[in-house]
Amino acid sequence: MTNVTEIVESLALPIVERENMELVDVEFVKEGTDWFLRVYIDKEGGVDLEDCVRINEQLSEALNEDDPIEQAYYLDVSSPGAERPLKKPEDYEKAIGKHIYVKTYAPVKDAKEFEGTLLAYDGVTLEIEVRVKTRKLKIEIPVDKIAMARHAVTF
């Protein structure tokens, strides 16, 4: 199967940009017996229900015209939420100074999960400050070892 997310991304990007929004992520996942096509959008100040409906309608039309997905699926257009994923270099750059959560494919400093403040990003490595008991440690995480990264909400 051709990469559905790439095809949908190429269809969604001009629609989202025309509406002065940002395409954050596209997921095509199977949950139980159902397939879900999730498109996450954002804009300055956040998106509302009307924004999601407007993008959903336009994207639905484009998907019906091109029909790139063989199986039945549910289309869901929404905000990425407070724990927005970090996927693109720009996402990491915007997150500098913010609290994030990172999970790696392989251990880094004997751990695979980190939560702390993103101090720096150079395209190859993240530098994150984590708290271990009463101490603060700076840890460098190679980007190619990151399985997933997202903003983390603190209370």
mmCIF file of C-alpha atoms in Angstrom:
data_model
loop_
_atom_site.group_PDB
_atom_site.id
_atom_site.type_symbol
_atom_site.label_atom_id
_atom_site.label_comp_id
_atom_site.label_asym_id
_atom_site.label_seq_id
_atom_site.Cartn_x
_atom_site.Cartn_y
_atom_site.Cartn_z
ATOM 1 C CA MET A 1 0.000 0.000 0.000
ATOM 2 C CA THR A 2 1.257 3.458 -0.864
ATOM 3 C CA ASN A 3 1.870 5.599 2.184
ATOM 4 C CA VAL A 4 -1.636 6.905 2.903
ATOM 5 C CA THR A 5 -0.438 9.593 5.312
ATOM 6 C CA GLU A 6 1.858 11.133 2.683
ATOM 7 C CA ILE A 7 -0.941 11.204 0.103
ATOM 8 C CA VAL A 8 -3.403 12.725 2.556
ATOM 9 C CA GLU A 9 -0.784 15.228 3.704
ATOM 10 C CA SER A 10 -0.290 16.395 0.104
ATOM 11 C CA LEU A 11 -4.068 16.829 -0.283
ATOM 12 C CA ALA A 12 -4.604 18.483 3.119
ATOM 13 C CA LEU A 13 -1.661 20.898 3.141
ATOM 14 C CA PRO A 14 -2.980 23.351 0.501
ATOM 15 C CA ILE A 15 -6.454 23.295 2.090
ATOM 16 C CA VAL A 16 -5.121 23.973 5.583
ATOM 17 C CA GLU A 17 -2.688 26.665 4.408
ATOM 18 C CA ARG A 18 -5.431 28.395 2.370
ATOM 19 C CA GLU A 19 -7.357 28.695 5.660
ATOM 20 C CA ASN A 20 -4.257 30.196 7.375
ATOM 21 C CA MET A 21 -3.755 27.175 9.586
ATOM 22 C CA GLU A 22 -0.959 24.687 10.181
ATOM 23 C CA LEU A 23 -1.077 20.989 9.325
ATOM 24 C CA VAL A 24 0.395 19.414 12.460
ATOM 25 C CA ASP A 25 0.096 15.702 11.738
ATOM 26 C CA VAL A 26 -1.736 13.001 9.779
ATOM 27 C CA GLU A 27 -2.364 9.500 11.145
ATOM 28 C CA PHE A 28 -3.988 6.499 9.506
ATOM 29 C CA VAL A 29 -4.540 3.854 12.162
ATOM 30 C CA LYS A 30 -6.615 0.750 12.720
ATOM 31 C CA GLU A 31 -8.413 0.545 16.049
ATOM 32 C CA GLY A 32 -10.329 -2.676 16.524
ATOM 33 C CA THR A 33 -12.023 -3.364 13.210
ATOM 34 C CA ASP A 34 -12.214 0.315 12.148
ATOM 35 C CA TRP A 35 -9.737 2.539 10.313
ATOM 36 C CA PHE A 36 -9.331 6.187 11.355
ATOM 37 C CA LEU A 37 -7.794 8.973 9.294
ATOM 38 C CA ARG A 38 -6.874 11.688 11.779
ATOM 39 C CA VAL A 39 -5.772 15.103 10.615
ATOM 40 C CA TYR A 40 -4.495 17.510 13.265
ATOM 41 C CA ILE A 41 -4.607 21.242 12.574
ATOM 42 C CA ASP A 42 -3.672 24.325 14.549
ATOM 43 C CA LYS A 43 -3.429 28.096 14.295
ATOM 44 C CA GLU A 44 -2.369 31.003 16.459
ATOM 45 C CA GLY A 45 -4.769 31.087 19.383
ATOM 46 C CA GLY A 46 -5.932 27.514 18.716
ATOM 47 C CA VAL A 47 -8.596 25.996 16.489
ATOM 48 C CA ASP A 48 -12.297 25.741 17.262
ATOM 49 C CA LEU A 49 -15.058 23.405 16.131
ATOM 50 C CA GLU A 50 -15.916 25.586 13.116
ATOM 51 C CA ASP A 51 -12.296 25.433 11.895
ATOM 52 C CA CYS A 52 -12.320 21.629 12.178
ATOM 53 C CA VAL A 53 -15.646 21.320 10.365
ATOM 54 C CA ARG A 54 -14.496 23.644 7.552
ATOM 55 C CA ILE A 55 -11.272 21.664 6.975
ATOM 56 C CA ASN A 56 -13.134 18.352 7.313
ATOM 57 C CA GLU A 57 -15.627 19.331 4.587
ATOM 58 C CA GLN A 58 -12.947 20.524 2.159
ATOM 59 C CA LEU A 59 -10.655 17.565 2.796
ATOM 60 C CA SER A 60 -13.541 15.129 2.494
ATOM 61 C CA GLU A 61 -14.291 16.544 -0.986
ATOM 62 C CA ALA A 62 -10.638 16.219 -2.027
ATOM 63 C CA LEU A 63 -10.459 12.652 -0.714
ATOM 64 C CA ASN A 64 -13.658 11.712 -2.560
ATOM 65 C CA GLU A 65 -12.226 13.091 -5.813
ATOM 66 C CA ASP A 66 -8.827 11.370 -5.559
ATOM 67 C CA ASP A 67 -10.054 8.319 -3.591
ATOM 68 C CA PRO A 68 -6.543 7.303 -2.384
ATOM 69 C CA ILE A 69 -7.723 4.992 0.413
ATOM 70 C CA GLU A 70 -9.012 1.513 -0.451
ATOM 71 C CA GLN A 71 -10.734 0.584 2.806
ATOM 72 C CA ALA A 72 -13.582 2.319 4.634
ATOM 73 C CA TYR A 73 -12.428 4.785 7.302
ATOM 74 C CA TYR A 74 -13.587 7.558 9.603
ATOM 75 C CA LEU A 75 -12.185 11.049 8.934
ATOM 76 C CA ASP A 76 -11.426 13.039 12.076
ATOM 77 C CA VAL A 77 -10.089 16.605 11.874
ATOM 78 C CA SER A 78 -9.122 18.072 15.238
ATOM 79 C CA SER A 79 -6.712 20.087 17.326
ATOM 80 C CA PRO A 80 -3.495 18.362 18.418
ATOM 81 C CA GLY A 81 -4.375 19.285 22.008
ATOM 82 C CA ALA A 82 -2.178 20.509 24.831
ATOM 83 C CA GLU A 83 0.233 17.598 24.429
ATOM 84 C CA ARG A 84 0.903 18.405 20.808
ATOM 85 C CA PRO A 85 3.391 16.066 19.088
ATOM 86 C CA LEU A 86 6.844 17.267 18.080
ATOM 87 C CA LYS A 87 7.639 15.869 14.644
ATOM 88 C CA LYS A 88 9.208 18.516 12.425
ATOM 89 C CA PRO A 89 12.340 20.572 13.087
ATOM 90 C CA GLU A 90 10.157 23.679 13.457
ATOM 91 C CA ASP A 91 8.171 21.927 16.211
ATOM 92 C CA TYR A 92 11.335 21.338 18.240
ATOM 93 C CA GLU A 93 12.551 24.901 17.660
ATOM 94 C CA LYS A 94 9.231 26.348 18.876
ATOM 95 C CA ALA A 95 9.339 24.066 21.937
ATOM 96 C CA ILE A 96 12.685 25.315 23.259
ATOM 97 C CA GLY A 97 12.139 26.416 26.846
ATOM 98 C CA LYS A 98 8.976 24.327 27.170
ATOM 99 C CA HIS A 99 8.234 21.140 29.109
ATOM 100 C CA ILE A 100 8.317 18.048 26.851
ATOM 101 C CA TYR A 101 8.135 14.252 27.003
ATOM 102 C CA VAL A 102 10.451 12.098 24.874
ATOM 103 C CA LYS A 103 10.439 8.338 24.344
ATOM 104 C CA THR A 104 13.400 6.701 22.558
ATOM 105 C CA TYR A 105 13.817 3.498 20.552
ATOM 106 C CA ALA A 106 16.980 2.589 22.440
ATOM 107 C CA PRO A 107 18.194 3.566 25.910
ATOM 108 C CA VAL A 108 19.998 6.877 26.377
ATOM 109 C CA LYS A 109 21.790 7.156 29.725
ATOM 110 C CA ASP A 110 20.081 3.896 30.780
ATOM 111 C CA ALA A 111 16.552 5.237 30.177
ATOM 112 C CA LYS A 112 14.050 5.308 27.324
ATOM 113 C CA GLU A 113 11.647 7.954 28.664
ATOM 114 C CA PHE A 114 12.445 11.544 29.577
ATOM 115 C CA GLU A 115 10.383 14.487 30.754
ATOM 116 C CA GLY A 116 11.795 17.938 31.266
ATOM 117 C CA THR A 117 12.583 21.290 29.719
ATOM 118 C CA LEU A 118 13.875 21.382 26.154
ATOM 119 C CA LEU A 119 17.009 23.521 26.333
ATOM 120 C CA ALA A 120 18.364 23.227 22.799
ATOM 121 C CA TYR A 121 17.851 21.608 19.408
ATOM 122 C CA ASP A 122 20.432 21.621 16.612
ATOM 123 C CA GLY A 123 18.763 19.321 14.082
ATOM 124 C CA VAL A 124 20.740 16.298 15.273
ATOM 125 C CA THR A 125 20.414 16.360 19.065
ATOM 126 C CA LEU A 126 17.971 17.557 21.712
ATOM 127 C CA GLU A 127 19.296 18.828 25.008
ATOM 128 C CA ILE A 128 16.744 18.338 27.757
ATOM 129 C CA GLU A 129 16.949 19.200 31.439
ATOM 130 C CA VAL A 130 15.372 16.521 33.601
ATOM 131 C CA ARG A 131 14.884 16.326 37.337
ATOM 132 C CA VAL A 132 16.163 13.223 39.118
ATOM 133 C CA LYS A 133 15.042 13.424 42.732
ATOM 134 C CA THR A 134 16.510 16.776 43.859
ATOM 135 C CA ARG A 135 19.079 17.158 41.068
ATOM 136 C CA LYS A 136 18.696 18.651 37.602
ATOM 137 C CA LEU A 137 20.579 16.849 34.831
ATOM 138 C CA LYS A 138 21.170 17.844 31.213
ATOM 139 C CA ILE A 139 20.764 14.957 28.789
ATOM 140 C CA GLU A 140 21.509 14.926 25.083
ATOM 141 C CA ILE A 141 19.208 12.756 22.983
ATOM 142 C CA PRO A 142 20.049 12.008 19.339
ATOM 143 C CA VAL A 143 17.036 12.829 17.152
ATOM 144 C CA ASP A 144 17.409 9.539 15.258
ATOM 145 C CA LYS A 145 16.739 7.655 18.520
ATOM 146 C CA ILE A 146 13.432 9.427 19.202
ATOM 147 C CA ALA A 147 10.374 7.197 18.858
ATOM 148 C CA MET A 148 8.018 10.006 19.848
ATOM 149 C CA ALA A 149 8.121 13.438 21.403
ATOM 150 C CA ARG A 150 5.367 15.761 22.552
ATOM 151 C CA HIS A 151 4.627 18.731 24.742
ATOM 152 C CA ALA A 152 3.944 17.698 28.338
ATOM 153 C CA VAL A 153 1.440 19.364 30.610
ATOM 154 C CA THR A 154 2.661 20.017 34.135
ATOM 155 C CA PHE A 155 0.486 20.626 37.181
#
